[in-house]
Amino acid sequence: MRRFKSSFIADMKIISHDAMLLVTGLIPLVLILLLKFVFPLISHLVFLKSGFILDKYYSLTALTIVSLIPVFLGMLYAFILLDENDLEIIEESDMKPFSGKNSLYMRILVTASLSFILIYISIFLINPVPGEGWLRTLFVVLLLSLQSPFVFLFIVSLAENKTEGFALSKIYGFFLITVPLGLVLHHPWNYLAFFSPLYWISWAWLIPTQAESLIYGAIATVITSVGIIIFFRHFLRKHAS
């Protein structure tokens, strides 16, 4: 816990010195607040003006926003690791950085833990899938939390600097877009979303049958685990040479 706390505080200091990192970390929070307080107002105005019921898209929007949380946290910690000024910033404080594998392991742990906490709080605030029990919610939170290490390792294993990492984060947008599109597209177009673990997690959350939910969750876990192993090994090989 001491090392976890030390790493977390050091990384927060880095974020506070970088406007890009700060904005990246705040985007999910802003979107959640907009959904919580602004979406109902917009929905009411749209209904009064046109009679269109925007509320029927609330769950789809909320699912997409919740899926953004682990993605942005993974991006955030990848940018921290790639930032050439990390060591210079940390040395100004009392916190000592972890090096090599220790830094990688600690940030994987931190990003997954933060994702779990923030996703759970977000679900409590905006309730994307009303009527779900706490066990299904916990299951989904665990699945989504694994996406942070997936995104983190995807970026740091392939990028050499923060500029390249930012470009790679745009590629991951294809994984994100599968959440809204994969849920509204009909057979066979939804096959195009099968590559994304976020697609399977969304269905694991929405599907009423528990058995199917477990199957979809297992598919998401396999895709995520394979990706994490591949990118983790690639990162170690790249830094061993």
JSON list of C-alpha atoms in Angstrom, two decimals:
[
{"chain": "A", "resi": 1, "resn": "MET", "atom": "CA", "xyz": [0.00, 0.00, 0.00]},
{"chain": "A", "resi": 2, "resn": "ARG", "atom": "CA", "xyz": [2.89, 2.38, 0.72]},
{"chain": "A", "resi": 3, "resn": "ARG", "atom": "CA", "xyz": [4.35, 1.88, -2.74]},
{"chain": "A", "resi": 4, "resn": "PHE", "atom": "CA", "xyz": [0.90, 2.15, -4.29]},
{"chain": "A", "resi": 5, "resn": "LYS", "atom": "CA", "xyz": [0.28, 5.45, -2.49]},
{"chain": "A", "resi": 6, "resn": "SER", "atom": "CA", "xyz": [3.73, 6.76, -3.41]},
{"chain": "A", "resi": 7, "resn": "SER", "atom": "CA", "xyz": [3.25, 5.92, -7.08]},
{"chain": "A", "resi": 8, "resn": "PHE", "atom": "CA", "xyz": [-0.24, 7.43, -7.14]},
{"chain": "A", "resi": 9, "resn": "ILE", "atom": "CA", "xyz": [0.85, 10.72, -5.56]},
{"chain": "A", "resi": 10, "resn": "ALA", "atom": "CA", "xyz": [3.86, 10.99, -7.88]},
{"chain": "A", "resi": 11, "resn": "ASP", "atom": "CA", "xyz": [1.67, 10.43, -10.93]},
{"chain": "A", "resi": 12, "resn": "MET", "atom": "CA", "xyz": [-0.87, 13.00, -9.72]},
{"chain": "A", "resi": 13, "resn": "LYS", "atom": "CA", "xyz": [1.98, 15.52, -9.51]},
{"chain": "A", "resi": 14, "resn": "ILE", "atom": "CA", "xyz": [2.91, 14.74, -13.12]},
{"chain": "A", "resi": 15, "resn": "ILE", "atom": "CA", "xyz": [-0.70, 15.19, -14.24]},
{"chain": "A", "resi": 16, "resn": "SER", "atom": "CA", "xyz": [-0.98, 18.54, -12.45]},
{"chain": "A", "resi": 17, "resn": "HIS", "atom": "CA", "xyz": [2.02, 19.84, -14.44]},
{"chain": "A", "resi": 18, "resn": "ASP", "atom": "CA", "xyz": [0.66, 18.81, -17.85]},
{"chain": "A", "resi": 19, "resn": "ALA", "atom": "CA", "xyz": [-2.48, 20.41, -19.28]},
{"chain": "A", "resi": 20, "resn": "MET", "atom": "CA", "xyz": [-2.99, 17.61, -21.81]},
{"chain": "A", "resi": 21, "resn": "LEU", "atom": "CA", "xyz": [-2.92, 14.93, -19.11]},
{"chain": "A", "resi": 22, "resn": "LEU", "atom": "CA", "xyz": [-5.21, 16.98, -16.90]},
{"chain": "A", "resi": 23, "resn": "VAL", "atom": "CA", "xyz": [-7.79, 17.38, -19.67]},
{"chain": "A", "resi": 24, "resn": "THR", "atom": "CA", "xyz": [-7.56, 13.66, -20.52]},
{"chain": "A", "resi": 25, "resn": "GLY", "atom": "CA", "xyz": [-8.30, 12.74, -16.93]},
{"chain": "A", "resi": 26, "resn": "LEU", "atom": "CA", "xyz": [-11.20, 15.17, -16.58]},
{"chain": "A", "resi": 27, "resn": "ILE", "atom": "CA", "xyz": [-13.08, 14.32, -19.81]},
{"chain": "A", "resi": 28, "resn": "PRO", "atom": "CA", "xyz": [-14.97, 11.29, -18.39]},
{"chain": "A", "resi": 29, "resn": "LEU", "atom": "CA", "xyz": [-15.95, 13.29, -15.29]},
{"chain": "A", "resi": 30, "resn": "VAL", "atom": "CA", "xyz": [-17.30, 16.15, -17.42]},
{"chain": "A", "resi": 31, "resn": "LEU", "atom": "CA", "xyz": [-19.28, 13.73, -19.60]},
{"chain": "A", "resi": 32, "resn": "ILE", "atom": "CA", "xyz": [-20.80, 12.04, -16.55]},
{"chain": "A", "resi": 33, "resn": "LEU", "atom": "CA", "xyz": [-21.85, 15.39, -15.08]},
{"chain": "A", "resi": 34, "resn": "LEU", "atom": "CA", "xyz": [-23.36, 16.42, -18.41]},
{"chain": "A", "resi": 35, "resn": "LEU", "atom": "CA", "xyz": [-25.30, 13.18, -18.62]},
{"chain": "A", "resi": 36, "resn": "LYS", "atom": "CA", "xyz": [-26.48, 13.48, -15.03]},
{"chain": "A", "resi": 37, "resn": "PHE", "atom": "CA", "xyz": [-27.61, 17.10, -15.08]},
{"chain": "A", "resi": 38, "resn": "VAL", "atom": "CA", "xyz": [-27.81, 18.32, -18.70]},
{"chain": "A", "resi": 39, "resn": "PHE", "atom": "CA", "xyz": [-29.20, 15.30, -20.57]},
{"chain": "A", "resi": 40, "resn": "PRO", "atom": "CA", "xyz": [-32.58, 15.39, -18.74]},
{"chain": "A", "resi": 41, "resn": "LEU", "atom": "CA", "xyz": [-32.99, 19.07, -19.61]},
{"chain": "A", "resi": 42, "resn": "ILE", "atom": "CA", "xyz": [-32.13, 18.53, -23.26]},
{"chain": "A", "resi": 43, "resn": "SER", "atom": "CA", "xyz": [-34.41, 15.50, -23.43]},
{"chain": "A", "resi": 44, "resn": "HIS", "atom": "CA", "xyz": [-37.30, 17.52, -21.98]},
{"chain": "A", "resi": 45, "resn": "LEU", "atom": "CA", "xyz": [-36.75, 20.38, -24.45]},
{"chain": "A", "resi": 46, "resn": "VAL", "atom": "CA", "xyz": [-36.54, 18.01, -27.41]},
{"chain": "A", "resi": 47, "resn": "PHE", "atom": "CA", "xyz": [-39.77, 16.33, -26.36]},
{"chain": "A", "resi": 48, "resn": "LEU", "atom": "CA", "xyz": [-41.56, 19.68, -26.03]},
{"chain": "A", "resi": 49, "resn": "LYS", "atom": "CA", "xyz": [-40.32, 20.86, -29.42]},
{"chain": "A", "resi": 50, "resn": "SER", "atom": "CA", "xyz": [-40.74, 17.71, -31.49]},
{"chain": "A", "resi": 51, "resn": "GLY", "atom": "CA", "xyz": [-42.36, 15.00, -29.37]},
{"chain": "A", "resi": 52, "resn": "PHE", "atom": "CA", "xyz": [-39.25, 12.85, -29.83]},
{"chain": "A", "resi": 53, "resn": "ILE", "atom": "CA", "xyz": [-38.40, 10.75, -26.74]},
{"chain": "A", "resi": 54, "resn": "LEU", "atom": "CA", "xyz": [-34.67, 11.16, -26.32]},
{"chain": "A", "resi": 55, "resn": "ASP", "atom": "CA", "xyz": [-34.74, 9.24, -23.03]},
{"chain": "A", "resi": 56, "resn": "LYS", "atom": "CA", "xyz": [-34.89, 5.93, -24.88]},
{"chain": "A", "resi": 57, "resn": "TYR", "atom": "CA", "xyz": [-31.25, 6.51, -25.84]},
{"chain": "A", "resi": 58, "resn": "TYR", "atom": "CA", "xyz": [-30.18, 7.22, -22.27]},
{"chain": "A", "resi": 59, "resn": "SER", "atom": "CA", "xyz": [-28.86, 3.72, -21.54]},
{"chain": "A", "resi": 60, "resn": "LEU", "atom": "CA", "xyz": [-26.95, 3.61, -24.83]},
{"chain": "A", "resi": 61, "resn": "THR", "atom": "CA", "xyz": [-25.34, 6.98, -24.08]},
{"chain": "A", "resi": 62, "resn": "ALA", "atom": "CA", "xyz": [-24.60, 6.06, -20.46]},
{"chain": "A", "resi": 63, "resn": "LEU", "atom": "CA", "xyz": [-23.03, 2.72, -21.45]},
{"chain": "A", "resi": 64, "resn": "THR", "atom": "CA", "xyz": [-20.74, 4.50, -23.91]},
{"chain": "A", "resi": 65, "resn": "ILE", "atom": "CA", "xyz": [-19.68, 7.10, -21.35]},
{"chain": "A", "resi": 66, "resn": "VAL", "atom": "CA", "xyz": [-18.96, 4.49, -18.67]},
{"chain": "A", "resi": 67, "resn": "SER", "atom": "CA", "xyz": [-16.87, 2.57, -21.24]},
{"chain": "A", "resi": 68, "resn": "LEU", "atom": "CA", "xyz": [-14.81, 5.73, -21.74]},
{"chain": "A", "resi": 69, "resn": "ILE", "atom": "CA", "xyz": [-13.57, 5.71, -18.15]},
{"chain": "A", "resi": 70, "resn": "PRO", "atom": "CA", "xyz": [-11.10, 2.78, -18.34]},
{"chain": "A", "resi": 71, "resn": "VAL", "atom": "CA", "xyz": [-10.04, 3.84, -21.83]},
{"chain": "A", "resi": 72, "resn": "PHE", "atom": "CA", "xyz": [-9.14, 7.38, -20.77]},
{"chain": "A", "resi": 73, "resn": "LEU", "atom": "CA", "xyz": [-7.42, 6.17, -17.60]},
{"chain": "A", "resi": 74, "resn": "GLY", "atom": "CA", "xyz": [-5.34, 3.73, -19.63]},
{"chain": "A", "resi": 75, "resn": "MET", "atom": "CA", "xyz": [-4.44, 6.54, -22.03]},
{"chain": "A", "resi": 76, "resn": "LEU", "atom": "CA", "xyz": [-3.62, 8.86, -19.15]},
{"chain": "A", "resi": 77, "resn": "TYR", "atom": "CA", "xyz": [-1.17, 6.48, -17.50]},
{"chain": "A", "resi": 78, "resn": "ALA", "atom": "CA", "xyz": [0.35, 5.54, -20.86]},
{"chain": "A", "resi": 79, "resn": "PHE", "atom": "CA", "xyz": [1.06, 9.21, -21.55]},
{"chain": "A", "resi": 80, "resn": "ILE", "atom": "CA", "xyz": [2.65, 9.55, -18.12]},
{"chain": "A", "resi": 81, "resn": "LEU", "atom": "CA", "xyz": [5.00, 6.63, -18.79]},
{"chain": "A", "resi": 82, "resn": "LEU", "atom": "CA", "xyz": [5.87, 7.96, -22.23]},
{"chain": "A", "resi": 83, "resn": "ASP", "atom": "CA", "xyz": [6.44, 11.53, -21.12]},
{"chain": "A", "resi": 84, "resn": "GLU", "atom": "CA", "xyz": [10.13, 12.38, -21.35]},
{"chain": "A", "resi": 85, "resn": "ASN", "atom": "CA", "xyz": [9.77, 14.87, -18.48]},
{"chain": "A", "resi": 86, "resn": "ASP", "atom": "CA", "xyz": [8.45, 12.35, -15.94]},
{"chain": "A", "resi": 87, "resn": "LEU", "atom": "CA", "xyz": [11.69, 11.93, -14.06]},
{"chain": "A", "resi": 88, "resn": "GLU", "atom": "CA", "xyz": [12.44, 15.65, -13.98]},
{"chain": "A", "resi": 89, "resn": "ILE", "atom": "CA", "xyz": [9.02, 16.42, -12.51]},
{"chain": "A", "resi": 90, "resn": "ILE", "atom": "CA", "xyz": [9.09, 13.66, -9.92]},
{"chain": "A", "resi": 91, "resn": "GLU", "atom": "CA", "xyz": [12.61, 14.50, -8.76]},
{"chain": "A", "resi": 92, "resn": "GLU", "atom": "CA", "xyz": [11.33, 17.89, -7.65]},
{"chain": "A", "resi": 93, "resn": "SER", "atom": "CA", "xyz": [9.10, 16.16, -5.11]},
{"chain": "A", "resi": 94, "resn": "ASP", "atom": "CA", "xyz": [9.79, 13.76, -2.28]},
{"chain": "A", "resi": 95, "resn": "MET", "atom": "CA", "xyz": [8.38, 10.88, -4.31]},
{"chain": "A", "resi": 96, "resn": "LYS", "atom": "CA", "xyz": [10.85, 8.59, -5.99]},
{"chain": "A", "resi": 97, "resn": "PRO", "atom": "CA", "xyz": [9.85, 7.00, -9.30]},
{"chain": "A", "resi": 98, "resn": "PHE", "atom": "CA", "xyz": [9.83, 3.29, -9.85]},
{"chain": "A", "resi": 99, "resn": "SER", "atom": "CA", "xyz": [12.00, 2.14, -12.71]},
{"chain": "A", "resi": 100, "resn": "GLY", "atom": "CA", "xyz": [11.77, -0.54, -15.36]},
{"chain": "A", "resi": 101, "resn": "LYS", "atom": "CA", "xyz": [9.38, -3.37, -14.67]},
{"chain": "A", "resi": 102, "resn": "ASN", "atom": "CA", "xyz": [8.42, -1.95, -11.28]},
{"chain": "A", "resi": 103, "resn": "SER", "atom": "CA", "xyz": [7.06, 1.18, -12.93]},
{"chain": "A", "resi": 104, "resn": "LEU", "atom": "CA", "xyz": [5.10, -0.91, -15.42]},
{"chain": "A", "resi": 105, "resn": "TYR", "atom": "CA", "xyz": [3.67, -3.27, -12.78]},
{"chain": "A", "resi": 106, "resn": "MET", "atom": "CA", "xyz": [2.73, -0.44, -10.42]},
{"chain": "A", "resi": 107, "resn": "ARG", "atom": "CA", "xyz": [0.96, 1.57, -13.09]},
{"chain": "A", "resi": 108, "resn": "ILE", "atom": "CA", "xyz": [-0.95, -1.46, -14.30]},
{"chain": "A", "resi": 109, "resn": "LEU", "atom": "CA", "xyz": [-2.14, -1.96, -10.72]},
{"chain": "A", "resi": 110, "resn": "VAL", "atom": "CA", "xyz": [-2.95, 1.74, -10.20]},
{"chain": "A", "resi": 111, "resn": "THR", "atom": "CA", "xyz": [-4.89, 2.17, -13.43]},
{"chain": "A", "resi": 112, "resn": "ALA", "atom": "CA", "xyz": [-6.95, -0.98, -12.87]},
{"chain": "A", "resi": 113, "resn": "SER", "atom": "CA", "xyz": [-7.71, 0.01, -9.27]},
{"chain": "A", "resi": 114, "resn": "LEU", "atom": "CA", "xyz": [-8.68, 3.58, -10.17]},
{"chain": "A", "resi": 115, "resn": "SER", "atom": "CA", "xyz": [-10.86, 2.28, -12.99]},
{"chain": "A", "resi": 116, "resn": "PHE", "atom": "CA", "xyz": [-12.71, -0.02, -10.63]},
{"chain": "A", "resi": 117, "resn": "ILE", "atom": "CA", "xyz": [-13.42, 2.79, -8.16]},
{"chain": "A", "resi": 118, "resn": "LEU", "atom": "CA", "xyz": [-14.40, 5.42, -10.74]},
{"chain": "A", "resi": 119, "resn": "ILE", "atom": "CA", "xyz": [-16.55, 3.05, -12.80]},
{"chain": "A", "resi": 120, "resn": "TYR", "atom": "CA", "xyz": [-18.44, 1.91, -9.72]},
{"chain": "A", "resi": 121, "resn": "ILE", "atom": "CA", "xyz": [-19.06, 5.50, -8.61]},
{"chain": "A", "resi": 122, "resn": "SER", "atom": "CA", "xyz": [-20.16, 6.46, -12.13]},
{"chain": "A", "resi": 123, "resn": "ILE", "atom": "CA", "xyz": [-22.63, 3.58, -12.32]},
{"chain": "A", "resi": 124, "resn": "PHE", "atom": "CA", "xyz": [-24.05, 4.66, -8.98]},
{"chain": "A", "resi": 125, "resn": "LEU", "atom": "CA", "xyz": [-24.48, 8.24, -10.28]},
{"chain": "A", "resi": 126, "resn": "ILE", "atom": "CA", "xyz": [-25.94, 7.65, -13.74]},
{"chain": "A", "resi": 127, "resn": "ASN", "atom": "CA", "xyz": [-27.36, 4.09, -13.52]},
{"chain": "A", "resi": 128, "resn": "PRO", "atom": "CA", "xyz": [-26.85, 3.05, -17.18]},
{"chain": "A", "resi": 129, "resn": "VAL", "atom": "CA", "xyz": [-28.84, -0.19, -16.87]},
{"chain": "A", "resi": 130, "resn": "PRO", "atom": "CA", "xyz": [-31.71, 0.28, -14.39]},
{"chain": "A", "resi": 131, "resn": "GLY", "atom": "CA", "xyz": [-32.87, -2.78, -12.52]},
{"chain": "A", "resi": 132, "resn": "GLU", "atom": "CA", "xyz": [-29.57, -4.67, -12.56]},
{"chain": "A", "resi": 133, "resn": "GLY", "atom": "CA", "xyz": [-28.56, -6.28, -9.29]},
{"chain": "A", "resi": 134, "resn": "TRP", "atom": "CA", "xyz": [-25.33, -5.60, -7.44]},
{"chain": "A", "resi": 135, "resn": "LEU", "atom": "CA", "xyz": [-23.76, -8.91, -8.52]},
{"chain": "A", "resi": 136, "resn": "ARG", "atom": "CA", "xyz": [-24.19, -8.19, -12.26]},
{"chain": "A", "resi": 137, "resn": "THR", "atom": "CA", "xyz": [-22.93, -4.64, -11.68]},
{"chain": "A", "resi": 138, "resn": "LEU", "atom": "CA", "xyz": [-19.83, -5.89, -9.86]},
{"chain": "A", "resi": 139, "resn": "PHE", "atom": "CA", "xyz": [-19.21, -8.38, -12.69]},
{"chain": "A", "resi": 140, "resn": "VAL", "atom": "CA", "xyz": [-19.33, -5.61, -15.29]},
{"chain": "A", "resi": 141, "resn": "VAL", "atom": "CA", "xyz": [-17.17, -3.28, -13.21]},
{"chain": "A", "resi": 142, "resn": "LEU", "atom": "CA", "xyz": [-14.47, -5.96, -13.03]},
{"chain": "A", "resi": 143, "resn": "LEU", "atom": "CA", "xyz": [-14.65, -6.55, -16.78]},
{"chain": "A", "resi": 144, "resn": "LEU", "atom": "CA", "xyz": [-14.41, -2.85, -17.56]},
{"chain": "A", "resi": 145, "resn": "SER", "atom": "CA", "xyz": [-11.55, -2.33, -15.10]},
{"chain": "A", "resi": 146, "resn": "LEU", "atom": "CA", "xyz": [-9.42, -4.77, -17.11]},
{"chain": "A", "resi": 147, "resn": "GLN", "atom": "CA", "xyz": [-9.68, -2.45, -20.10]},
{"chain": "A", "resi": 148, "resn": "SER", "atom": "CA", "xyz": [-7.39, 0.13, -18.46]},
{"chain": "A", "resi": 149, "resn": "PRO", "atom": "CA", "xyz": [-4.32, -2.17, -18.44]},
{"chain": "A", "resi": 150, "resn": "PHE", "atom": "CA", "xyz": [-5.30, -3.29, -21.96]},
{"chain": "A", "resi": 151, "resn": "VAL", "atom": "CA", "xyz": [-5.27, 0.30, -23.29]},
{"chain": "A", "resi": 152, "resn": "PHE", "atom": "CA", "xyz": [-2.22, 1.22, -21.20]},
{"chain": "A", "resi": 153, "resn": "LEU", "atom": "CA", "xyz": [-0.11, -1.66, -22.54]},
{"chain": "A", "resi": 154, "resn": "PHE", "atom": "CA", "xyz": [-1.42, -1.22, -26.08]},
{"chain": "A", "resi": 155, "resn": "ILE", "atom": "CA", "xyz": [-0.05, 2.33, -26.16]},
{"chain": "A", "resi": 156, "resn": "VAL", "atom": "CA", "xyz": [3.22, 1.98, -24.21]},
{"chain": "A", "resi": 157, "resn": "SER", "atom": "CA", "xyz": [4.25, -1.18, -26.06]},
{"chain": "A", "resi": 158, "resn": "LEU", "atom": "CA", "xyz": [3.86, 0.38, -29.52]},
{"chain": "A", "resi": 159, "resn": "ALA", "atom": "CA", "xyz": [4.64, 4.07, -28.98]},
{"chain": "A", "resi": 160, "resn": "GLU", "atom": "CA", "xyz": [8.06, 5.63, -28.41]},
{"chain": "A", "resi": 161, "resn": "ASN", "atom": "CA", "xyz": [6.83, 8.99, -27.14]},
{"chain": "A", "resi": 162, "resn": "LYS", "atom": "CA", "xyz": [3.69, 10.82, -26.12]},
{"chain": "A", "resi": 163, "resn": "THR", "atom": "CA", "xyz": [3.01, 12.07, -29.66]},
{"chain": "A", "resi": 164, "resn": "GLU", "atom": "CA", "xyz": [2.93, 8.52, -31.01]},
{"chain": "A", "resi": 165, "resn": "GLY", "atom": "CA", "xyz": [0.89, 7.46, -27.99]},
{"chain": "A", "resi": 166, "resn": "PHE", "atom": "CA", "xyz": [-1.71, 10.10, -28.76]},
{"chain": "A", "resi": 167, "resn": "ALA", "atom": "CA", "xyz": [-1.94, 8.84, -32.36]},
{"chain": "A", "resi": 168, "resn": "LEU", "atom": "CA", "xyz": [-2.39, 5.25, -31.14]},
{"chain": "A", "resi": 169, "resn": "SER", "atom": "CA", "xyz": [-5.10, 6.33, -28.73]},
{"chain": "A", "resi": 170, "resn": "LYS", "atom": "CA", "xyz": [-7.12, 7.52, -31.73]},
{"chain": "A", "resi": 171, "resn": "ILE", "atom": "CA", "xyz": [-6.89, 4.02, -33.22]},
{"chain": "A", "resi": 172, "resn": "TYR", "atom": "CA", "xyz": [-8.44, 2.66, -30.04]},
{"chain": "A", "resi": 173, "resn": "GLY", "atom": "CA", "xyz": [-11.45, 4.79, -30.89]},
{"chain": "A", "resi": 174, "resn": "PHE", "atom": "CA", "xyz": [-12.55, 1.89, -33.10]},
{"chain": "A", "resi": 175, "resn": "PHE", "atom": "CA", "xyz": [-12.96, -0.21, -29.95]},
{"chain": "A", "resi": 176, "resn": "LEU", "atom": "CA", "xyz": [-15.06, 2.49, -28.33]},
{"chain": "A", "resi": 177, "resn": "ILE", "atom": "CA", "xyz": [-17.36, 3.05, -31.29]},
{"chain": "A", "resi": 178, "resn": "THR", "atom": "CA", "xyz": [-18.38, -0.59, -31.18]},
{"chain": "A", "resi": 179, "resn": "VAL", "atom": "CA", "xyz": [-20.40, 0.10, -28.02]},
{"chain": "A", "resi": 180, "resn": "PRO", "atom": "CA", "xyz": [-23.08, 2.36, -29.55]},
{"chain": "A", "resi": 181, "resn": "LEU", "atom": "CA", "xyz": [-22.88, 0.93, -33.06]},
{"chain": "A", "resi": 182, "resn": "GLY", "atom": "CA", "xyz": [-22.64, -2.70, -31.99]},
{"chain": "A", "resi": 183, "resn": "LEU", "atom": "CA", "xyz": [-25.76, -2.34, -29.86]},
{"chain": "A", "resi": 184, "resn": "VAL", "atom": "CA", "xyz": [-27.89, -0.75, -32.58]},
{"chain": "A", "resi": 185, "resn": "LEU", "atom": "CA", "xyz": [-26.66, -2.62, -35.66]},
{"chain": "A", "resi": 186, "resn": "HIS", "atom": "CA", "xyz": [-28.59, -5.69, -36.71]},
{"chain": "A", "resi": 187, "resn": "HIS", "atom": "CA", "xyz": [-27.30, -9.07, -37.84]},
{"chain": "A", "resi": 188, "resn": "PRO", "atom": "CA", "xyz": [-24.93, -9.50, -39.70]},
{"chain": "A", "resi": 189, "resn": "TRP", "atom": "CA", "xyz": [-23.47, -5.98, -39.36]},
{"chain": "A", "resi": 190, "resn": "ASN", "atom": "CA", "xyz": [-22.88, -6.44, -35.64]},
{"chain": "A", "resi": 191, "resn": "TYR", "atom": "CA", "xyz": [-20.21, -9.01, -36.56]},
{"chain": "A", "resi": 192, "resn": "LEU", "atom": "CA", "xyz": [-17.96, -6.02, -37.31]},
{"chain": "A", "resi": 193, "resn": "ALA", "atom": "CA", "xyz": [-17.90, -5.25, -33.59]},
{"chain": "A", "resi": 194, "resn": "PHE", "atom": "CA", "xyz": [-16.89, -8.73, -32.43]},
{"chain": "A", "resi": 195, "resn": "PHE", "atom": "CA", "xyz": [-13.20, -7.77, -32.15]},
{"chain": "A", "resi": 196, "resn": "SER", "atom": "CA", "xyz": [-13.88, -5.32, -29.31]},
{"chain": "A", "resi": 197, "resn": "PRO", "atom": "CA", "xyz": [-14.09, -6.50, -25.69]},
{"chain": "A", "resi": 198, "resn": "LEU", "atom": "CA", "xyz": [-16.19, -3.40, -24.93]},
{"chain": "A", "resi": 199, "resn": "TYR", "atom": "CA", "xyz": [-18.90, -4.72, -27.26]},
{"chain": "A", "resi": 200, "resn": "TRP", "atom": "CA", "xyz": [-19.11, -8.01, -25.36]},
{"chain": "A", "resi": 201, "resn": "ILE", "atom": "CA", "xyz": [-19.04, -6.26, -21.99]},
{"chain": "A", "resi": 202, "resn": "SER", "atom": "CA", "xyz": [-21.98, -4.08, -23.03]},
{"chain": "A", "resi": 203, "resn": "TRP", "atom": "CA", "xyz": [-24.02, -7.13, -23.98]},
{"chain": "A", "resi": 204, "resn": "ALA", "atom": "CA", "xyz": [-22.95, -8.92, -20.79]},
{"chain": "A", "resi": 205, "resn": "TRP", "atom": "CA", "xyz": [-24.48, -5.97, -18.96]},
{"chain": "A", "resi": 206, "resn": "LEU", "atom": "CA", "xyz": [-27.67, -5.69, -21.00]},
{"chain": "A", "resi": 207, "resn": "ILE", "atom": "CA", "xyz": [-28.64, -9.28, -21.72]},
{"chain": "A", "resi": 208, "resn": "PRO", "atom": "CA", "xyz": [-31.26, -10.51, -19.22]},
{"chain": "A", "resi": 209, "resn": "THR", "atom": "CA", "xyz": [-30.11, -14.15, -19.24]},
{"chain": "A", "resi": 210, "resn": "GLN", "atom": "CA", "xyz": [-27.37, -14.80, -16.68]},
{"chain": "A", "resi": 211, "resn": "ALA", "atom": "CA", "xyz": [-25.85, -17.67, -18.65]},
{"chain": "A", "resi": 212, "resn": "GLU", "atom": "CA", "xyz": [-25.47, -15.52, -21.77]},
{"chain": "A", "resi": 213, "resn": "SER", "atom": "CA", "xyz": [-24.06, -12.70, -19.66]},
{"chain": "A", "resi": 214, "resn": "LEU", "atom": "CA", "xyz": [-21.35, -15.02, -18.33]},
{"chain": "A", "resi": 215, "resn": "ILE", "atom": "CA", "xyz": [-20.54, -16.22, -21.86]},
{"chain": "A", "resi": 216, "resn": "TYR", "atom": "CA", "xyz": [-20.23, -12.68, -23.20]},
{"chain": "A", "resi": 217, "resn": "GLY", "atom": "CA", "xyz": [-18.14, -11.72, -20.19]},
{"chain": "A", "resi": 218, "resn": "ALA", "atom": "CA", "xyz": [-15.88, -14.72, -20.79]},
{"chain": "A", "resi": 219, "resn": "ILE", "atom": "CA", "xyz": [-15.40, -13.70, -24.44]},
{"chain": "A", "resi": 220, "resn": "ALA", "atom": "CA", "xyz": [-14.46, -10.16, -23.35]},
{"chain": "A", "resi": 221, "resn": "THR", "atom": "CA", "xyz": [-12.03, -11.56, -20.77]},
{"chain": "A", "resi": 222, "resn": "VAL", "atom": "CA", "xyz": [-10.32, -13.82, -23.32]},
{"chain": "A", "resi": 223, "resn": "ILE", "atom": "CA", "xyz": [-9.89, -11.00, -25.85]},
{"chain": "A", "resi": 224, "resn": "THR", "atom": "CA", "xyz": [-8.61, -8.64, -23.16]},
{"chain": "A", "resi": 225, "resn": "SER", "atom": "CA", "xyz": [-6.25, -11.19, -21.59]},
{"chain": "A", "resi": 226, "resn": "VAL", "atom": "CA", "xyz": [-4.73, -12.19, -24.93]},
{"chain": "A", "resi": 227, "resn": "GLY", "atom": "CA", "xyz": [-4.18, -8.53, -25.79]},
{"chain": "A", "resi": 228, "resn": "ILE", "atom": "CA", "xyz": [-2.61, -7.77, -22.41]},
{"chain": "A", "resi": 229, "resn": "ILE", "atom": "CA", "xyz": [-0.21, -10.73, -22.69]},
{"chain": "A", "resi": 230, "resn": "ILE", "atom": "CA", "xyz": [0.83, -9.83, -26.25]},
{"chain": "A", "resi": 231, "resn": "PHE", "atom": "CA", "xyz": [1.41, -6.15, -25.52]},
{"chain": "A", "resi": 232, "resn": "PHE", "atom": "CA", "xyz": [3.10, -6.88, -22.17]},
{"chain": "A", "resi": 233, "resn": "ARG", "atom": "CA", "xyz": [5.59, -9.26, -23.77]},
{"chain": "A", "resi": 234, "resn": "HIS", "atom": "CA", "xyz": [6.20, -6.83, -26.62]},
{"chain": "A", "resi": 235, "resn": "PHE", "atom": "CA", "xyz": [6.91, -4.03, -24.13]},
{"chain": "A", "resi": 236, "resn": "LEU", "atom": "CA", "xyz": [9.43, -6.18, -22.24]},
{"chain": "A", "resi": 237, "resn": "ARG", "atom": "CA", "xyz": [11.18, -7.27, -25.46]},
{"chain": "A", "resi": 238, "resn": "LYS", "atom": "CA", "xyz": [11.36, -3.68, -26.69]},
{"chain": "A", "resi": 239, "resn": "HIS", "atom": "CA", "xyz": [12.96, -2.43, -23.47]},
{"chain": "A", "resi": 240, "resn": "ALA", "atom": "CA", "xyz": [15.25, -5.45, -23.12]},
{"chain": "A", "resi": 241, "resn": "SER", "atom": "CA", "xyz": [16.96, -4.67, -26.41]}
]
